[in-house]
Amino acid sequence: MRHLYSVLLFCLIFTTSIQANPLHNIKTGDQANDKGPKVGLVLSGGGAKGIMHIELLRIFEEVNMPIDYIGGTSMGAIIGGLYAIGYSPDDLERIVINADWNRLLSDNVSRRHIPIEEKVWDAKYMLSLPIINRRIGLPSGLVAGQEISKLLTRLSLPVHGIEDFNEFPIPFVAIATDLETGLPIVMRSGYLPDVLRSSMAIPSVFSPHEIYGKITIDGGVARNFPVTDVLEMGADYVIGINVSDSEQRADTLSNIISILERTVNYQIVQTTRDQARLVDLLIQPDIGNYSMVSFDRIAEIVAVGKKEAQKYKPRLQQIADSLNALRTSKEKFRYIPPHIESLYISEIQVHNTKLTQERIVISELGIEPGSSVTPEQIELGIDRVYSLQFFETVRYRLQPTSEGTLLHVYVKEKLDDQFRVGLRYDNRNKSSLLFNATFRNTYKPTSTIRLNLRLGEETYYDTQYFYYIGYKPKLGVHLQGTYSTVRNDMFHENGDIFANIETESVKAEFWVGPVVSSMLIMGAGFREEGYQIRRRVGVIDRSNRWYNNHSFFAFLWVDTKNDATFPTNGQMIRADYTKSLKWFGNPVLFTEYRIMWENLIPISPRVTGQFDIFSSISSGDTPIHHQSYLGDLNYFPGYYKNELTGEWIKSVKLGLQSEIMKNRFLLTSIHAGQVSTVENFSLDDNPIRFGWNVTAATRTVIGPVKVSLSGSSRYSVLFDIRIGYDF
């Protein structure tokens, strides 16, 4: 029968065009539903270049090419797997074009979902490394794959209940590599999102993934072109699409990405050549000047793929016609994955919680058994759980049951702690370094210990301990010990500096309060502080003497901003109350109220309005390092830090943030403020001050870089440059 198919196919193609190459290696299929030859399609890996597979699949559809089996590796597995469960080339193209690849190729969750107590630490560090066995190590991969796993889970919802990939509309197989042995792992069954994630774990880019009880990396390392596996499924005729590089000249290895790609490719090239010899038709489109990480050029790759695919259409049409002439069924069946509007969740099961309390996961998930939810609501809950910072990944699976749908939540707890480094420079305070060590679940589940050390003109060291108690709502308990030095210039009313001082302080504080949501927290507590003021330049009172201060404080904090550095929507409200207590003969008595409101107003996708209000009222003998002030670029441009102080401070800001190019910003603002006593805030004695600011800024790998010009009625122009995050 094998030879009969060969003769018949040869004759059919020859009569169509004498220029077509004869087909070969045809063998009899064993499926009873169609007595003709079974066609297998093999899709290679290639990272971003694998997007070209989509456009060739479109040509397959246009020529009515029969496809009975699909095998793929890495990006070929993702494209092939989604096509196998019913997604059309149009669907796949929309998915890759509309995807936020910057987010998919990172583990960053939306800032709105970050726990509010964690937001203060957001956007401060340029480097994060794991602490393994009390030593600083290197990450197993740049990306754990949280976001891309979530996308694959969403896209595969219609087949969550199917374990055997032979039951897909088109039987499917994917390849991963066993990290321990280096051998291929052939995946024909399981949970599809896990299979696809295992197949695409590019070494040093994505963290290894566990499946079938084995730790896996990208299938391309062992078998980038799974032709033998498709043949084993029963394919008689195999078409292979290879988008991986075969060769790369030395003069093109100009950066670390290209060198990494070349290193990974050494074995891939040889195994691909060996497998390519087994195909009946090999398609190798011109991939152009793209690498496996060219995800910022997806639209270009799609356009190039369309042109390349058209080159193969005439020959594919001949082959399709010849194959269909030998088959019983002439029409392709197209399965359309159903759109899932809502699901009835009958039960929730949380898996793999060892250090973290299951109730915390359930609480953050925000889904009750016995309720109907949308897929979007499930993802939102998964985001909230992941944002707790206790997990490396959080995945879910939906399992149909007789009662409804069982929601499985799989967490992978962070076993490694974190060491992080921040760098900052500005032309006034010069350079500063911030070191942080964060330990989670160390002494108590859902607890966090932070050690911070800042080196520079001003020294700062603290130890913090935070943990949750309760269920709904959660209560946050916070303990902190701090040592710091703060330097300030002292100003006359005319702006002349008469002294420079350094305040050295040691404090311990405790507070407790409800964590209402990831956007709202409130609390109250006590603070014990000792401090002294040292004269560096000039003459001041109260020099070189230690003071003690015991105080009660309360706060309310709301933060819905979508970004810590260049937010485009949301707001932040911070209200604080501090009152010193007459305990133990406290010699320093004061009371302070402070409120700040930042409001972001989206005007267009690239333009954001800013409206900020700040007010502070103090009475008594407020220590200088506790006093509010106007001045400094962050608080009131056009004046120096601490230049404008008083009992009652009021200011308003109107600003405009424009993203003139991707990650390139122009920020402009005008400010009005007044400093007065509580009893006297007349304009005659306390005039309204005005300031302005123009800043050009950009995002970099070490943080934002800002160049600013500011001014006021006192100073015509002040120049500032800042590099790195604020801390």
PDB file of N, CA and C in Angstrom, residues 109-119 348 350 353 356-369 373 376-391 394 407 409 411 446 466-476 514-521:
ATOM      1  N   VAL A 109       3.053  41.939  37.746  1.00  0.00           N
ATOM      2  CA  VAL A 109       1.608  42.023  37.806  1.00  0.00           C
ATOM      3  C   VAL A 109       1.213  43.491  37.849  1.00  0.00           C
ATOM      4  N   SER A 110      -0.028  43.776  37.509  1.00  0.00           N
ATOM      5  CA  SER A 110      -0.507  45.147  37.565  1.00  0.00           C
ATOM      6  C   SER A 110      -0.290  45.731  38.961  1.00  0.00           C
ATOM      7  N   ARG A 111       0.179  46.962  39.021  1.00  0.00           N
ATOM      8  CA  ARG A 111       0.457  47.593  40.314  1.00  0.00           C
ATOM      9  C   ARG A 111      -0.800  47.696  41.174  1.00  0.00           C
ATOM     10  N   ARG A 112      -1.950  47.772  40.551  1.00  0.00           N
ATOM     11  CA  ARG A 112      -3.198  47.860  41.319  1.00  0.00           C
ATOM     12  C   ARG A 112      -3.387  46.634  42.204  1.00  0.00           C
ATOM     13  N   HIS A 113      -2.848  45.487  41.798  1.00  0.00           N
ATOM     14  CA  HIS A 113      -3.043  44.254  42.547  1.00  0.00           C
ATOM     15  C   HIS A 113      -1.951  43.993  43.576  1.00  0.00           C
ATOM     16  N   ILE A 114      -0.881  44.781  43.545  1.00  0.00           N
ATOM     17  CA  ILE A 114       0.167  44.619  44.548  1.00  0.00           C
ATOM     18  C   ILE A 114      -0.400  44.990  45.913  1.00  0.00           C
ATOM     19  N   PRO A 115      -0.204  44.169  46.942  1.00  0.00           N
ATOM     20  CA  PRO A 115      -0.707  44.532  48.270  1.00  0.00           C
ATOM     21  C   PRO A 115      -0.265  45.932  48.665  1.00  0.00           C
ATOM     22  N   ILE A 116      -1.164  46.667  49.280  1.00  0.00           N
ATOM     23  CA  ILE A 116      -0.896  48.069  49.557  1.00  0.00           C
ATOM     24  C   ILE A 116       0.338  48.250  50.425  1.00  0.00           C
ATOM     25  N   GLU A 117       0.582  47.325  51.352  1.00  0.00           N
ATOM     26  CA  GLU A 117       1.756  47.461  52.210  1.00  0.00           C
ATOM     27  C   GLU A 117       3.052  47.214  51.444  1.00  0.00           C
ATOM     28  N   GLU A 118       2.957  46.619  50.235  1.00  0.00           N
ATOM     29  CA  GLU A 118       4.119  46.367  49.397  1.00  0.00           C
ATOM     30  C   GLU A 118       4.387  47.507  48.417  1.00  0.00           C
ATOM     31  N   LYS A 119       3.405  48.371  48.191  1.00  0.00           N
ATOM     32  CA  LYS A 119       3.538  49.407  47.167  1.00  0.00           C
ATOM     33  C   LYS A 119       4.666  50.389  47.463  1.00  0.00           C
ATOM     34  N   ILE A 348     -13.623  24.803  45.327  1.00  0.00           N
ATOM     35  CA  ILE A 348     -12.287  25.362  45.118  1.00  0.00           C
ATOM     36  C   ILE A 348     -11.286  24.514  45.890  1.00  0.00           C
ATOM     37  N   VAL A 350      -7.082  24.321  46.701  1.00  0.00           N
ATOM     38  CA  VAL A 350      -5.780  24.974  46.645  1.00  0.00           C
ATOM     39  C   VAL A 350      -4.707  23.910  46.854  1.00  0.00           C
ATOM     40  N   THR A 353       0.252  24.397  49.117  1.00  0.00           N
ATOM     41  CA  THR A 353       0.523  25.364  50.184  1.00  0.00           C
ATOM     42  C   THR A 353       1.189  24.639  51.349  1.00  0.00           C
ATOM     43  N   THR A 356       2.504  28.902  53.220  1.00  0.00           N
ATOM     44  CA  THR A 356       1.462  29.919  53.202  1.00  0.00           C
ATOM     45  C   THR A 356       0.123  29.304  53.576  1.00  0.00           C
ATOM     46  N   GLN A 357      -0.652  29.998  54.381  1.00  0.00           N
ATOM     47  CA  GLN A 357      -1.952  29.497  54.801  1.00  0.00           C
ATOM     48  C   GLN A 357      -2.939  29.500  53.637  1.00  0.00           C
ATOM     49  N   GLU A 358      -3.645  28.372  53.487  1.00  0.00           N
ATOM     50  CA  GLU A 358      -4.609  28.221  52.405  1.00  0.00           C
ATOM     51  C   GLU A 358      -5.699  29.285  52.469  1.00  0.00           C
ATOM     52  N   ARG A 359      -6.090  29.676  53.684  1.00  0.00           N
ATOM     53  CA  ARG A 359      -7.170  30.651  53.831  1.00  0.00           C
ATOM     54  C   ARG A 359      -6.801  32.006  53.237  1.00  0.00           C
ATOM     55  N   ILE A 360      -5.513  32.335  53.251  1.00  0.00           N
ATOM     56  CA  ILE A 360      -5.072  33.589  52.648  1.00  0.00           C
ATOM     57  C   ILE A 360      -5.273  33.544  51.142  1.00  0.00           C
ATOM     58  N   VAL A 361      -4.969  32.383  50.532  1.00  0.00           N
ATOM     59  CA  VAL A 361      -5.168  32.232  49.096  1.00  0.00           C
ATOM     60  C   VAL A 361      -6.652  32.353  48.759  1.00  0.00           C
ATOM     61  N   ILE A 362      -7.499  31.685  49.521  1.00  0.00           N
ATOM     62  CA  ILE A 362      -8.938  31.734  49.279  1.00  0.00           C
ATOM     63  C   ILE A 362      -9.464  33.152  49.437  1.00  0.00           C
ATOM     64  N   SER A 363      -8.972  33.834  50.471  1.00  0.00           N
ATOM     65  CA  SER A 363      -9.417  35.202  50.725  1.00  0.00           C
ATOM     66  C   SER A 363      -9.075  36.128  49.576  1.00  0.00           C
ATOM     67  N   GLU A 364      -7.830  36.062  49.091  1.00  0.00           N
ATOM     68  CA  GLU A 364      -7.423  36.943  48.009  1.00  0.00           C
ATOM     69  C   GLU A 364      -8.070  36.564  46.690  1.00  0.00           C
ATOM     70  N   LEU A 365      -8.372  35.285  46.519  1.00  0.00           N
ATOM     71  CA  LEU A 365      -9.019  34.843  45.292  1.00  0.00           C
ATOM     72  C   LEU A 365     -10.352  35.546  45.109  1.00  0.00           C
ATOM     73  N   GLY A 366     -11.091  35.739  46.192  1.00  0.00           N
ATOM     74  CA  GLY A 366     -12.339  36.489  46.138  1.00  0.00           C
ATOM     75  C   GLY A 366     -13.477  35.781  45.425  1.00  0.00           C
ATOM     76  N   ILE A 367     -13.433  34.448  45.365  1.00  0.00           N
ATOM     77  CA  ILE A 367     -14.478  33.659  44.709  1.00  0.00           C
ATOM     78  C   ILE A 367     -15.055  32.693  45.725  1.00  0.00           C
ATOM     79  N   GLU A 368     -16.353  32.673  45.828  1.00  0.00           N
ATOM     80  CA  GLU A 368     -17.031  31.790  46.763  1.00  0.00           C
ATOM     81  C   GLU A 368     -17.581  30.575  46.036  1.00  0.00           C
ATOM     82  N   PRO A 369     -17.394  29.351  46.583  1.00  0.00           N
ATOM     83  CA  PRO A 369     -18.069  28.184  46.013  1.00  0.00           C
ATOM     84  C   PRO A 369     -19.580  28.395  45.995  1.00  0.00           C
ATOM     85  N   VAL A 373     -19.092  32.905  38.020  1.00  0.00           N
ATOM     86  CA  VAL A 373     -18.074  33.911  37.760  1.00  0.00           C
ATOM     87  C   VAL A 373     -17.690  33.861  36.292  1.00  0.00           C
ATOM     88  N   GLU A 376     -12.770  36.300  33.387  1.00  0.00           N
ATOM     89  CA  GLU A 376     -12.030  37.506  33.767  1.00  0.00           C
ATOM     90  C   GLU A 376     -11.952  37.639  35.286  1.00  0.00           C
ATOM     91  N   GLN A 377     -13.027  37.291  35.986  1.00  0.00           N
ATOM     92  CA  GLN A 377     -13.018  37.352  37.443  1.00  0.00           C
ATOM     93  C   GLN A 377     -12.054  36.336  38.039  1.00  0.00           C
ATOM     94  N   ILE A 378     -11.958  35.172  37.418  1.00  0.00           N
ATOM     95  CA  ILE A 378     -10.998  34.168  37.892  1.00  0.00           C
ATOM     96  C   ILE A 378      -9.576  34.695  37.740  1.00  0.00           C
ATOM     97  N   GLU A 379      -9.261  35.272  36.583  1.00  0.00           N
ATOM     98  CA  GLU A 379      -7.923  35.820  36.360  1.00  0.00           C
ATOM     99  C   GLU A 379      -7.609  36.945  37.330  1.00  0.00           C
ATOM    100  N   LEU A 380      -8.593  37.779  37.610  1.00  0.00           N
ATOM    101  CA  LEU A 380      -8.386  38.869  38.563  1.00  0.00           C
ATOM    102  C   LEU A 380      -8.037  38.312  39.938  1.00  0.00           C
ATOM    103  N   GLY A 381      -8.738  37.251  40.343  1.00  0.00           N
ATOM    104  CA  GLY A 381      -8.418  36.620  41.615  1.00  0.00           C
ATOM    105  C   GLY A 381      -7.032  36.004  41.625  1.00  0.00           C
ATOM    106  N   ILE A 382      -6.647  35.361  40.525  1.00  0.00           N
ATOM    107  CA  ILE A 382      -5.306  34.787  40.408  1.00  0.00           C
ATOM    108  C   ILE A 382      -4.251  35.888  40.513  1.00  0.00           C
ATOM    109  N   ASP A 383      -4.501  37.040  39.900  1.00  0.00           N
ATOM    110  CA  ASP A 383      -3.579  38.171  39.984  1.00  0.00           C
ATOM    111  C   ASP A 383      -3.423  38.637  41.434  1.00  0.00           C
ATOM    112  N   ARG A 384      -4.527  38.697  42.166  1.00  0.00           N
ATOM    113  CA  ARG A 384      -4.452  39.134  43.559  1.00  0.00           C
ATOM    114  C   ARG A 384      -3.636  38.157  44.403  1.00  0.00           C
ATOM    115  N   VAL A 385      -3.821  36.873  44.177  1.00  0.00           N
ATOM    116  CA  VAL A 385      -3.054  35.873  44.924  1.00  0.00           C
ATOM    117  C   VAL A 385      -1.573  35.987  44.590  1.00  0.00           C
ATOM    118  N   TYR A 386      -1.263  36.095  43.302  1.00  0.00           N
ATOM    119  CA  TYR A 386       0.133  36.204  42.881  1.00  0.00           C
ATOM    120  C   TYR A 386       0.788  37.463  43.441  1.00  0.00           C
ATOM    121  N   SER A 387       0.008  38.526  43.546  1.00  0.00           N
ATOM    122  CA  SER A 387       0.551  39.801  44.004  1.00  0.00           C
ATOM    123  C   SER A 387       0.940  39.797  45.471  1.00  0.00           C
ATOM    124  N   LEU A 388       0.552  38.766  46.219  1.00  0.00           N
ATOM    125  CA  LEU A 388       0.931  38.690  47.617  1.00  0.00           C
ATOM    126  C   LEU A 388       2.441  38.579  47.802  1.00  0.00           C
ATOM    127  N   GLN A 389       3.167  38.223  46.738  1.00  0.00           N
ATOM    128  CA  GLN A 389       4.630  38.126  46.746  1.00  0.00           C
ATOM    129  C   GLN A 389       5.159  36.863  47.427  1.00  0.00           C
ATOM    130  N   PHE A 390       4.256  35.961  47.834  1.00  0.00           N
ATOM    131  CA  PHE A 390       4.689  34.726  48.470  1.00  0.00           C
ATOM    132  C   PHE A 390       4.867  33.577  47.477  1.00  0.00           C
ATOM    133  N   PHE A 391       4.512  33.798  46.216  1.00  0.00           N
ATOM    134  CA  PHE A 391       4.490  32.716  45.243  1.00  0.00           C
ATOM    135  C   PHE A 391       5.309  33.065  44.008  1.00  0.00           C
ATOM    136  N   VAL A 394       1.319  31.281  40.181  1.00  0.00           N
ATOM    137  CA  VAL A 394      -0.021  30.873  40.606  1.00  0.00           C
ATOM    138  C   VAL A 394      -0.787  30.510  39.341  1.00  0.00           C
ATOM    139  N   LEU A 407     -12.672  24.441  40.637  1.00  0.00           N
ATOM    140  CA  LEU A 407     -11.573  25.364  40.388  1.00  0.00           C
ATOM    141  C   LEU A 407     -10.352  24.912  41.177  1.00  0.00           C
ATOM    142  N   VAL A 409      -6.506  25.647  42.131  1.00  0.00           N
ATOM    143  CA  VAL A 409      -5.505  26.700  42.186  1.00  0.00           C
ATOM    144  C   VAL A 409      -4.183  26.072  42.616  1.00  0.00           C
ATOM    145  N   VAL A 411      -0.306  26.714  43.465  1.00  0.00           N
ATOM    146  CA  VAL A 411       0.689  27.723  43.806  1.00  0.00           C
ATOM    147  C   VAL A 411       2.065  27.074  43.898  1.00  0.00           C
ATOM    148  N   THR A 446       2.749  33.783  56.024  1.00  0.00           N
ATOM    149  CA  THR A 446       2.341  35.099  55.514  1.00  0.00           C
ATOM    150  C   THR A 446       3.082  36.236  56.192  1.00  0.00           C
ATOM    151  N   PHE A 466       6.389  42.226  59.123  1.00  0.00           N
ATOM    152  CA  PHE A 466       4.978  42.417  58.821  1.00  0.00           C
ATOM    153  C   PHE A 466       4.332  41.050  58.639  1.00  0.00           C
ATOM    154  N   TYR A 467       3.118  40.896  59.201  1.00  0.00           N
ATOM    155  CA  TYR A 467       2.390  39.664  58.945  1.00  0.00           C
ATOM    156  C   TYR A 467       0.892  39.928  59.031  1.00  0.00           C
ATOM    157  N   TYR A 468       0.134  38.989  58.421  1.00  0.00           N
ATOM    158  CA  TYR A 468      -1.318  39.059  58.415  1.00  0.00           C
ATOM    159  C   TYR A 468      -1.880  38.227  59.553  1.00  0.00           C
ATOM    160  N   ILE A 469      -2.943  38.728  60.142  1.00  0.00           N
ATOM    161  CA  ILE A 469      -3.751  37.931  61.044  1.00  0.00           C
ATOM    162  C   ILE A 469      -5.205  38.113  60.609  1.00  0.00           C
ATOM    163  N   GLY A 470      -6.038  37.136  60.955  1.00  0.00           N
ATOM    164  CA  GLY A 470      -7.431  37.242  60.551  1.00  0.00           C
ATOM    165  C   GLY A 470      -7.667  36.683  59.164  1.00  0.00           C
ATOM    166  N   TYR A 471      -8.886  36.807  58.713  1.00  0.00           N
ATOM    167  CA  TYR A 471      -9.321  36.229  57.446  1.00  0.00           C
ATOM    168  C   TYR A 471      -9.970  37.298  56.580  1.00  0.00           C
ATOM    169  N   LYS A 472     -11.162  37.724  56.915  1.00  0.00           N
ATOM    170  CA  LYS A 472     -11.852  38.776  56.191  1.00  0.00           C
ATOM    171  C   LYS A 472     -12.466  39.732  57.201  1.00  0.00           C
ATOM    172  N   PRO A 473     -11.978  41.009  57.251  1.00  0.00           N
ATOM    173  CA  PRO A 473     -10.794  41.496  56.525  1.00  0.00           C
ATOM    174  C   PRO A 473      -9.517  41.075  57.224  1.00  0.00           C
ATOM    175  N   LYS A 474      -8.426  41.089  56.501  1.00  0.00           N
ATOM    176  CA  LYS A 474      -7.130  40.784  57.108  1.00  0.00           C
ATOM    177  C   LYS A 474      -6.672  41.965  57.956  1.00  0.00           C
ATOM    178  N   LEU A 475      -5.982  41.658  59.034  1.00  0.00           N
ATOM    179  CA  LEU A 475      -5.320  42.667  59.838  1.00  0.00           C
ATOM    180  C   LEU A 475      -3.822  42.588  59.580  1.00  0.00           C
ATOM    181  N   GLY A 476      -3.214  43.740  59.421  1.00  0.00           N
ATOM    182  CA  GLY A 476      -1.781  43.798  59.245  1.00  0.00           C
ATOM    183  C   GLY A 476      -1.109  44.215  60.541  1.00  0.00           C
ATOM    184  N   PRO A 514      -6.521  47.253  59.674  1.00  0.00           N
ATOM    185  CA  PRO A 514      -7.135  46.409  58.650  1.00  0.00           C
ATOM    186  C   PRO A 514      -6.552  46.681  57.263  1.00  0.00           C
ATOM    187  N   VAL A 515      -6.240  45.608  56.555  1.00  0.00           N
ATOM    188  CA  VAL A 515      -5.859  45.690  55.150  1.00  0.00           C
ATOM    189  C   VAL A 515      -7.141  45.446  54.364  1.00  0.00           C
ATOM    190  N   VAL A 516      -7.826  46.530  54.016  1.00  0.00           N
ATOM    191  CA  VAL A 516      -9.137  46.431  53.419  1.00  0.00           C
ATOM    192  C   VAL A 516      -9.065  45.814  52.025  1.00  0.00           C
ATOM    193  N   SER A 517      -8.077  46.235  51.245  1.00  0.00           N
ATOM    194  CA  SER A 517      -7.877  45.711  49.901  1.00  0.00           C
ATOM    195  C   SER A 517      -6.450  46.026  49.485  1.00  0.00           C
ATOM    196  N   SER A 518      -6.134  45.697  48.237  1.00  0.00           N
ATOM    197  CA  SER A 518      -4.804  46.032  47.722  1.00  0.00           C
ATOM    198  C   SER A 518      -4.647  47.528  47.487  1.00  0.00           C
ATOM    199  N   MET A 519      -5.713  48.293  47.699  1.00  0.00           N
ATOM    200  CA  MET A 519      -5.689  49.734  47.450  1.00  0.00           C
ATOM    201  C   MET A 519      -5.965  50.561  48.695  1.00  0.00           C
ATOM    202  N   LEU A 520      -6.292  49.915  49.834  1.00  0.00           N
ATOM    203  CA  LEU A 520      -6.674  50.660  51.028  1.00  0.00           C
ATOM    204  C   LEU A 520      -6.184  49.961  52.281  1.00  0.00           C
ATOM    205  N   ILE A 521      -5.491  50.723  53.131  1.00  0.00           N
ATOM    206  CA  ILE A 521      -5.052  50.237  54.428  1.00  0.00           C
ATOM    207  C   ILE A 521      -5.139  51.384  55.412  1.00  0.00           C
TER     208      ILE A 521
END
